[in-house]
Coordinates of N, CA, C and O in Angstrom, one line a residue:
X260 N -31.4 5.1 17.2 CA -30.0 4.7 17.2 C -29.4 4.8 15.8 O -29.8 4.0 15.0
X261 N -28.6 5.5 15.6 CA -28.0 5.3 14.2 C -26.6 4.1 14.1 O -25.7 3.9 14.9
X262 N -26.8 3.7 12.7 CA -25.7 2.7 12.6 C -24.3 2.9 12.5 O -23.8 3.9 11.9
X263 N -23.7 2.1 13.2 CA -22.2 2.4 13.1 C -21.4 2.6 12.1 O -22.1 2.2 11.2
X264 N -20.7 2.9 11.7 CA -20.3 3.7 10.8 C -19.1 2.5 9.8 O -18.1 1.8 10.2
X265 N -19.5 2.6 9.0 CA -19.0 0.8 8.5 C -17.1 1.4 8.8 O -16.6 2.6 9.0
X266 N -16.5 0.1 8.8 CA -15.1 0.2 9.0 C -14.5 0.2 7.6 O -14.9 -0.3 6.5
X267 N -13.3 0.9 7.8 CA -12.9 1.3 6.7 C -11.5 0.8 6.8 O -11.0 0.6 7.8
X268 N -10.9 0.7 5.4 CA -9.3 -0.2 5.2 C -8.4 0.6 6.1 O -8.6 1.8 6.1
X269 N -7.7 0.1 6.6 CA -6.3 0.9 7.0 C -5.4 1.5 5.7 O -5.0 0.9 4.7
X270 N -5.3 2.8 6.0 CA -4.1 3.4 5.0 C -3.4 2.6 4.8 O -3.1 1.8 5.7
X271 N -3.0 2.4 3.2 CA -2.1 1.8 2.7 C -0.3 2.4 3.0 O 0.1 3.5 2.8
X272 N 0.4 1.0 3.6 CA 1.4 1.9 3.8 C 2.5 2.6 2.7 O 2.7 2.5 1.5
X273 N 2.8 3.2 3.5 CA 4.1 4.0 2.4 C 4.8 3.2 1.3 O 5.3 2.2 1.8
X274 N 5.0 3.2 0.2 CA 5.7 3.1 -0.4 C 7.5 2.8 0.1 O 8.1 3.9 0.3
X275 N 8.2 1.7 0.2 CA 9.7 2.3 0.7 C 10.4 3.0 0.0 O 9.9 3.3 -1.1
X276 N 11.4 3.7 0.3 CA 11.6 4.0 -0.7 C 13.5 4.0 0.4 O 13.5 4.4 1.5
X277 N 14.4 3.7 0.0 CA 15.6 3.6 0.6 C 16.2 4.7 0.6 O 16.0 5.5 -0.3
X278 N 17.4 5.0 2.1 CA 18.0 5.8 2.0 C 18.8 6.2 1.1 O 19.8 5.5 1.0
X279 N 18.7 7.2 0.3 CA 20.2 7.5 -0.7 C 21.3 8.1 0.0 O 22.1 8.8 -0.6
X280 N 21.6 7.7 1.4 CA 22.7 8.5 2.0 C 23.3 6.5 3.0 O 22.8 5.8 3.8
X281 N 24.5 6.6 2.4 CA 25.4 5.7 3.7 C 26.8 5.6 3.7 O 27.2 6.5 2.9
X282 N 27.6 5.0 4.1 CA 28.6 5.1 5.0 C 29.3 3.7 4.5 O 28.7 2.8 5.0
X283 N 30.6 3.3 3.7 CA 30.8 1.7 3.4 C 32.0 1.5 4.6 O 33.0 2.3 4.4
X284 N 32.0 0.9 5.2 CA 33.4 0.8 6.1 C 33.8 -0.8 5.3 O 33.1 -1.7 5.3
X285 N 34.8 -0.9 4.7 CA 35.5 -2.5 4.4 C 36.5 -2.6 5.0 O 37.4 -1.8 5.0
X286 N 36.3 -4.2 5.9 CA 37.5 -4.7 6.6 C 38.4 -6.0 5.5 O 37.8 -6.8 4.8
X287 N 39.6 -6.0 5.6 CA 40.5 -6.9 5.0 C 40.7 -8.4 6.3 O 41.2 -8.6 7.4
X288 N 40.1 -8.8 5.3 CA 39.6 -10.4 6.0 C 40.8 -11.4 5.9 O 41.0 -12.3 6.7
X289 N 41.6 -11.1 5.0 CA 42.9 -12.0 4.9 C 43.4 -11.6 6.4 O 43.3 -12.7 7.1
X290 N 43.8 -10.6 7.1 CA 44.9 -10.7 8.1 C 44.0 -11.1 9.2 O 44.3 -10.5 10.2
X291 N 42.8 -12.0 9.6 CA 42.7 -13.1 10.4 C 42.9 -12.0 11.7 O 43.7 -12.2 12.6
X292 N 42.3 -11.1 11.8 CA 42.2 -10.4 13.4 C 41.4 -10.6 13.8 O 40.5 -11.1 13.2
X293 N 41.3 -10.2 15.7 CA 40.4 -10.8 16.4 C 39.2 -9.9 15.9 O 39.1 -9.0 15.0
X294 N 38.4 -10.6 16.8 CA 37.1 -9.7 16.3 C 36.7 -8.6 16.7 O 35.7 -8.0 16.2
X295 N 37.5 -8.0 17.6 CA 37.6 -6.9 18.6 C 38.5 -6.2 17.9 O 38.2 -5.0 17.8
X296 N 39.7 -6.5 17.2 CA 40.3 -5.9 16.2 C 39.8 -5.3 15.0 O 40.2 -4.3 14.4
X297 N 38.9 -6.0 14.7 CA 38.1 -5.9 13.3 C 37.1 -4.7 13.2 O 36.7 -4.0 12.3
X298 N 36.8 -4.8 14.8 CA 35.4 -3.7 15.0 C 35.9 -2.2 15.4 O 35.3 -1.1 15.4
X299 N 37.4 -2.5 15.9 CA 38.4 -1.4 16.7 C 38.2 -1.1 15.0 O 37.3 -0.3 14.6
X300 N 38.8 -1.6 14.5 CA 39.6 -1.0 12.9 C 38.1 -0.3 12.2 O 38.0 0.9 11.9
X301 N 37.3 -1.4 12.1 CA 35.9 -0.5 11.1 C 35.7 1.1 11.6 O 35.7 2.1 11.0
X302 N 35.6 1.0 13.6 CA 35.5 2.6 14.0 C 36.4 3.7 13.8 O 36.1 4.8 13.9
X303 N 37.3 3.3 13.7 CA 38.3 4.1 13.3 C 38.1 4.8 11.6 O 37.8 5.9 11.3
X304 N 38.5 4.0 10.9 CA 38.0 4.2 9.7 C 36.4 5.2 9.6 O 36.2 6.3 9.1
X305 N 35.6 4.4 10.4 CA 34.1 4.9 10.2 C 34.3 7.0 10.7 O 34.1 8.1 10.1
X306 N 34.9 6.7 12.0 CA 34.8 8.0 12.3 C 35.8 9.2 11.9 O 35.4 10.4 12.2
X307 N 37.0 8.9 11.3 CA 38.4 9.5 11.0 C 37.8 10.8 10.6 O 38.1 11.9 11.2
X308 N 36.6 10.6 9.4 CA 36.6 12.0 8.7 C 35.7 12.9 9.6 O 35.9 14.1 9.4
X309 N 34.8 12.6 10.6 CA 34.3 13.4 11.3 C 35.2 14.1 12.6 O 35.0 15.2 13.1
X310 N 36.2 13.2 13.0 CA 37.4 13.5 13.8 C 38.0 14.4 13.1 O 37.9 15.5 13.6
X311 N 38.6 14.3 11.7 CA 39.5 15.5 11.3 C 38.7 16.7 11.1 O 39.3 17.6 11.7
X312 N 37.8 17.0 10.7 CA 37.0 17.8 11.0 C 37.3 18.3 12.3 O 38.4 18.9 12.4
X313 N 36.7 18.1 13.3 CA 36.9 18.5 14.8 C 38.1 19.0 15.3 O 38.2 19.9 16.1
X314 N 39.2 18.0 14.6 CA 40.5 18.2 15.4 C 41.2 19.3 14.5 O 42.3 19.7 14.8
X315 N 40.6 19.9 13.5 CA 41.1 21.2 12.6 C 40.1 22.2 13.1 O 40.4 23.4 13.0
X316 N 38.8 22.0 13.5 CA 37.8 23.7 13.9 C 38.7 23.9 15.6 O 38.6 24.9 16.3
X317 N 39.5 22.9 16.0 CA 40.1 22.7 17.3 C 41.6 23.1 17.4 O 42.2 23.4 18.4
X318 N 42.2 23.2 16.4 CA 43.3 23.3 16.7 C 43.8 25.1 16.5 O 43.5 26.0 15.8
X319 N 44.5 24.9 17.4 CA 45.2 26.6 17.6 C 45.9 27.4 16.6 O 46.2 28.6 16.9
X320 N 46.1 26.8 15.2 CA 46.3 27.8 14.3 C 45.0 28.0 13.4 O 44.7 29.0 12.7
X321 N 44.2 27.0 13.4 CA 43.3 26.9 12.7 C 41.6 27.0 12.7 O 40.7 27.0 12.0
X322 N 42.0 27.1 14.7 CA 40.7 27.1 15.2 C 39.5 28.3 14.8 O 39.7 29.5 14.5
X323 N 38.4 27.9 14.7 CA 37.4 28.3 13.8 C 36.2 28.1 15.0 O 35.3 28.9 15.1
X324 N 36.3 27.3 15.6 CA 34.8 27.3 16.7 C 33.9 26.7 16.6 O 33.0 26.6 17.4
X325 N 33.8 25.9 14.8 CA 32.7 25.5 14.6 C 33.3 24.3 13.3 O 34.3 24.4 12.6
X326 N 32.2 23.0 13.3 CA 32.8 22.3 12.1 C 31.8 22.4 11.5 O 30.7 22.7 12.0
X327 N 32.2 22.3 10.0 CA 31.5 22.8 8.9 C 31.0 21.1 7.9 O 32.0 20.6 7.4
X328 N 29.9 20.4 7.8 CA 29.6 19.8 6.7 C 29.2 20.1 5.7 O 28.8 21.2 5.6
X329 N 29.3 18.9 4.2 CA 28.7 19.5 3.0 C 27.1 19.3 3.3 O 26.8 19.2 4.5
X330 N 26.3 19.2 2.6 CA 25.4 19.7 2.4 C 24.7 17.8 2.5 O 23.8 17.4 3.2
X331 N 25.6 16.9 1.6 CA 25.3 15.4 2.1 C 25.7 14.6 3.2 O 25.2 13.5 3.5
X332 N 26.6 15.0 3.7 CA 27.2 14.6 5.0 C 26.1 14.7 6.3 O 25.7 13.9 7.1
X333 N 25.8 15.8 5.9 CA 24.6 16.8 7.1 C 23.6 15.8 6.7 O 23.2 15.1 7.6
X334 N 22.9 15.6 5.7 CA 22.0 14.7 5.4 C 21.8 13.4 5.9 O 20.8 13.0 6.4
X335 N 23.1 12.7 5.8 CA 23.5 11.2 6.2 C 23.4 11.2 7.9 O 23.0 10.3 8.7
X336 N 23.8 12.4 8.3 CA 23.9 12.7 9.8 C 22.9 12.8 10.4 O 23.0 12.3 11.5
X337 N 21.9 13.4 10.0 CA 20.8 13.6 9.9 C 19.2 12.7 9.8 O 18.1 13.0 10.4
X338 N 19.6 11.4 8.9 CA 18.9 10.7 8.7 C 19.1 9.6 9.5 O 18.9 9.6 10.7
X339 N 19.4 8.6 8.7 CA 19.7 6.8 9.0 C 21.0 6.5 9.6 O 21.1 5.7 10.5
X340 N 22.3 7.3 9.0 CA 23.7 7.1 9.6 C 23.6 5.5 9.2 O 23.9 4.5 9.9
X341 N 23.3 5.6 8.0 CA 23.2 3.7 7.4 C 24.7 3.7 6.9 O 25.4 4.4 6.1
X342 N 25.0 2.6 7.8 CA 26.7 1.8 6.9 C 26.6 0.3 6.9 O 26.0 -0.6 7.6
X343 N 27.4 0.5 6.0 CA 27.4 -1.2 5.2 C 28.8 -1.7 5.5 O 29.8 -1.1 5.3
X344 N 28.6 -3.1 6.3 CA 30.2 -3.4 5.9 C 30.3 -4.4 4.8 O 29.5 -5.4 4.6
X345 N 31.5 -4.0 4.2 CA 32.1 -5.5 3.2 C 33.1 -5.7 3.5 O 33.6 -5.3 4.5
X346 N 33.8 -6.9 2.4 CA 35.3 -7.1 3.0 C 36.1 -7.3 1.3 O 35.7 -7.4 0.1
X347 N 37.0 -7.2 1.9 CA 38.1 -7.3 0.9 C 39.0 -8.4 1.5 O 38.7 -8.9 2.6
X348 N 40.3 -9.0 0.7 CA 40.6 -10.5 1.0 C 42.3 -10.3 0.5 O 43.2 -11.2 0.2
X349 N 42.4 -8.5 0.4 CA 44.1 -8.5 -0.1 C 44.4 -7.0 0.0 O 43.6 -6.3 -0.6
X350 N 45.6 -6.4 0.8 CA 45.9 -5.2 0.9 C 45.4 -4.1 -0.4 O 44.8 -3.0 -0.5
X351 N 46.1 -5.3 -1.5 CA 46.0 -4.5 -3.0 C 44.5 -4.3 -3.5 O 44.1 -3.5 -4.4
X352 N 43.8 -5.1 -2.7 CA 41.9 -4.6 -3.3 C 41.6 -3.5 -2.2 O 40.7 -2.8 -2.6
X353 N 42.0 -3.2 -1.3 CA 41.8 -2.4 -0.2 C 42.4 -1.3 -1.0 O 41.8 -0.7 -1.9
X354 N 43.6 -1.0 -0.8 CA 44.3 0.2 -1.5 C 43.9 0.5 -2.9 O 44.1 1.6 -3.4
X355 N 43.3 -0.3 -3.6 CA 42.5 -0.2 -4.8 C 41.4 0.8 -4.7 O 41.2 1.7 -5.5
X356 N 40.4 0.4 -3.5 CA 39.1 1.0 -3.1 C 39.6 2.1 -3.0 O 39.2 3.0 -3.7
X357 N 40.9 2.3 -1.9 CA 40.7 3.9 -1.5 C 40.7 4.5 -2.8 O 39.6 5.0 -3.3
X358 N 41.8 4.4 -3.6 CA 42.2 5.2 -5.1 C 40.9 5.4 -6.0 O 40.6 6.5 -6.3
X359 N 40.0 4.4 -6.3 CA 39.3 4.9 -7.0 C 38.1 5.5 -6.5 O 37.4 6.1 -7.3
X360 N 37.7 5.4 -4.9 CA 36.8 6.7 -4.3 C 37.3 7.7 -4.3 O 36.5 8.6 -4.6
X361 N 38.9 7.9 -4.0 CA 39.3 9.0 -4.4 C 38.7 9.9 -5.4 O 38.1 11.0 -5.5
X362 N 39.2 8.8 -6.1 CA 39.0 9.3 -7.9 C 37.6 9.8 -8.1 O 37.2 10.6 -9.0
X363 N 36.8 9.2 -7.3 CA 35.5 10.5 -7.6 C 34.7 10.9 -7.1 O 33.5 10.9 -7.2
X364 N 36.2 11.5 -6.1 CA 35.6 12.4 -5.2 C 35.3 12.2 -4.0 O 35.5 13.0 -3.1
X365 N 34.9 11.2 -4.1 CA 34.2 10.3 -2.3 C 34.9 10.5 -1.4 O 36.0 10.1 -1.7
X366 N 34.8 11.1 0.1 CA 35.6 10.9 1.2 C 36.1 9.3 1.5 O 35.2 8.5 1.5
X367 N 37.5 8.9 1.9 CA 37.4 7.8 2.4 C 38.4 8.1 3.1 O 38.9 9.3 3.1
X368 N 39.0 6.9 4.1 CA 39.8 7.1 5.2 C 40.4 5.9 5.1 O 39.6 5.1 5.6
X369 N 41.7 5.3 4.7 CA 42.4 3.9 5.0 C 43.0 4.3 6.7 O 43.3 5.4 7.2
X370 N 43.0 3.3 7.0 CA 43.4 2.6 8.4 C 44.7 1.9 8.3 O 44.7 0.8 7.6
X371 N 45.9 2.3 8.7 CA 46.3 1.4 9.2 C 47.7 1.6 10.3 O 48.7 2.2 10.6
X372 N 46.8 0.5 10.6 CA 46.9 -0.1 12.4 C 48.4 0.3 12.3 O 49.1 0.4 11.3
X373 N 48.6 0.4 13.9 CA 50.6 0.2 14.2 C 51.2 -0.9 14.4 O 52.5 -1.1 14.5
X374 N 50.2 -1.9 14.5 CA 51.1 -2.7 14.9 C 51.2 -3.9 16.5 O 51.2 -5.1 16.6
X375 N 51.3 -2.7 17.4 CA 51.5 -2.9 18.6 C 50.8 -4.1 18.7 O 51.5 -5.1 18.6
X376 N 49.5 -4.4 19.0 CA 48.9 -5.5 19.1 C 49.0 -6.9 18.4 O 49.1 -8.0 18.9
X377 N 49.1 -6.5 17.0 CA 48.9 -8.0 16.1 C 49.5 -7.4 15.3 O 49.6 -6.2 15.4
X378 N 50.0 -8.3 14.2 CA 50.6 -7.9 13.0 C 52.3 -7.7 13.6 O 53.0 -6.7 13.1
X379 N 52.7 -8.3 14.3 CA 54.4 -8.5 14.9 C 55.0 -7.1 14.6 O 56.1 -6.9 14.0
X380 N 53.9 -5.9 15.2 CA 55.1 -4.7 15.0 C 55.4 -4.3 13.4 O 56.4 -3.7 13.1
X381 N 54.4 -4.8 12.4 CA 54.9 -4.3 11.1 C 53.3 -3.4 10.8 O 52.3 -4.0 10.5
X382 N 53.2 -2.1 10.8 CA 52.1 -1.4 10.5 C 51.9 -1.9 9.1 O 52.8 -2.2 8.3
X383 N 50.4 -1.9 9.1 CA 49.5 -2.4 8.1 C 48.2 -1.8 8.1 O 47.6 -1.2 9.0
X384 N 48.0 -2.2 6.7 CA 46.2 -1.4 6.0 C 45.3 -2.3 6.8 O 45.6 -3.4 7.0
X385 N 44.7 -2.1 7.0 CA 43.8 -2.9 7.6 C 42.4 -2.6 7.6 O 41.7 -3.5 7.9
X386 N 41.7 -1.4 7.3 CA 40.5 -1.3 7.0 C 40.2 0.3 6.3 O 41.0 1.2 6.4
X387 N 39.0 0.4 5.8 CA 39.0 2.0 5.0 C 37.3 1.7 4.8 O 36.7 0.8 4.3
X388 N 36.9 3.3 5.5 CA 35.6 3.9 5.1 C 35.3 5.0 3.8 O 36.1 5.7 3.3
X389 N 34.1 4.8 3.5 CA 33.9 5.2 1.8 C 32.8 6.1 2.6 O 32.2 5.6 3.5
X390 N 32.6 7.6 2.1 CA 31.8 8.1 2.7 C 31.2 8.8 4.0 O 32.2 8.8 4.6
X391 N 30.6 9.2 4.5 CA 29.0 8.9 4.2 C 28.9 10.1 2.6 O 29.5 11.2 2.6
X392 N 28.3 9.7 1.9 CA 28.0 10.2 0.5 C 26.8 9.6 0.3 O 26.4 8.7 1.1
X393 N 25.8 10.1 -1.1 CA 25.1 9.4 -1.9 C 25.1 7.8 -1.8 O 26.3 7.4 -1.6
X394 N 24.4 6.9 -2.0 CA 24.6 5.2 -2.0 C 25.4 5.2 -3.3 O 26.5 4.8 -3.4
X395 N 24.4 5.8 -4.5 CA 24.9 5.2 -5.8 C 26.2 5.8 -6.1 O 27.0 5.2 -6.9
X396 N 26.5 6.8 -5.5 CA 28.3 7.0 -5.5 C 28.6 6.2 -5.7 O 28.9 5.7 -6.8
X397 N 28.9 5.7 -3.9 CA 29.3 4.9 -3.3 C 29.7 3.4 -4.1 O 30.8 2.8 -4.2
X398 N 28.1 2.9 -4.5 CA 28.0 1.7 -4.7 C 29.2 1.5 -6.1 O 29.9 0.6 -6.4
X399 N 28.9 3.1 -7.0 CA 30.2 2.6 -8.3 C 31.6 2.1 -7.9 O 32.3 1.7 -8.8
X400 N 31.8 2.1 -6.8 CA 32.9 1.6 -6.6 C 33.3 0.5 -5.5 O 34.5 0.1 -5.4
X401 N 32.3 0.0 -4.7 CA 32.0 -1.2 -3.8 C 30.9 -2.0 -4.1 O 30.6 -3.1 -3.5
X402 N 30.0 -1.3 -5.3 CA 28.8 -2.5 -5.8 C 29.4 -4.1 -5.8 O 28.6 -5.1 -5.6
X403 N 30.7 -4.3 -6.0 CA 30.6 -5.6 -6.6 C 31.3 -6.0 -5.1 O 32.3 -6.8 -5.5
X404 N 31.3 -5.9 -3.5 CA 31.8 -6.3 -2.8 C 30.7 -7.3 -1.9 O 29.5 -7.1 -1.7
X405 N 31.4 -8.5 -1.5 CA 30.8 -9.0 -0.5 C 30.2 -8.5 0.6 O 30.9 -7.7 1.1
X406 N 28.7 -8.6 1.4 CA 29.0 -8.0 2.5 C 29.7 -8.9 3.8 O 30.0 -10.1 3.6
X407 N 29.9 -8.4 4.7 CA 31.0 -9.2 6.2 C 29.8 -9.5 6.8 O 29.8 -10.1 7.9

């Protein structure tokens, strides 16, 4: 009979190592909406830039047949589809975010609502996605936010 064959460690696991691809959706926490409001508004925001996409390879002067991502988008799409939410606490830090993702470069999308439901008929900002891009983009310009 030969002896059993000694037991050996389990592979050590992987190393983590985090996605470098996500998605920041920030909702503005001052205007006190429901919570169904809050989650309406983040999807909106979250999906706008994949919608405009679609609704331009779709449209009849422009139609093309096919939507086209960059090269990180396709990545993010690809992988985790990780989003973070934070919040902001004043139109002017919201409208702040959009401008300086703008500023480099980053896709973002401000939201804002019509009205009809809350906010007495006066359209307002109400939420804006950063991304999907690189994290560390991203984070230069939402690193210092709360998360929701």
């Amino acid at each position: 009979m030969e002896p059993a064959d000694e037991p050996t460690a389990p592979d050590a696991p992987p190393a983590f190592a985090p996605d470098p691809y996500k998605q920041v959706i920030v909702i503005r926490r001052d205007l006190k909406m429901r919570r169904g409001k809050e989650i309406a508004q983040g999807a909106h925001a979250s999906s706008a830039w994949i919608v405009g996409l679609v609704a331009e390879a779709l449209d009849a002067t422009t139609r093309t047949g096919s939507v086209t991502v960059d090269p990180t988008a396709y990545a993010w799409m690809t992988s985790s589809w990780r989003k973070v939410t934070l919040q902001v606490h004043t139109e002017d830090e919201l409208l702040a975010l959009h401008a300086a993702a703008e500023a480099r470069g980053l896709r973002s999308h401000l939201v804002r609502d019509s009205g009809r439901t809350e906010f007495a008929g006066v359209p307002t900002f109400t939420a804006l996605a950063i991304g999907p891009d690189l994290a560390v983009e991203i984070d230069a310009v939402t690193g210092d936010l709360p998360i929701y």
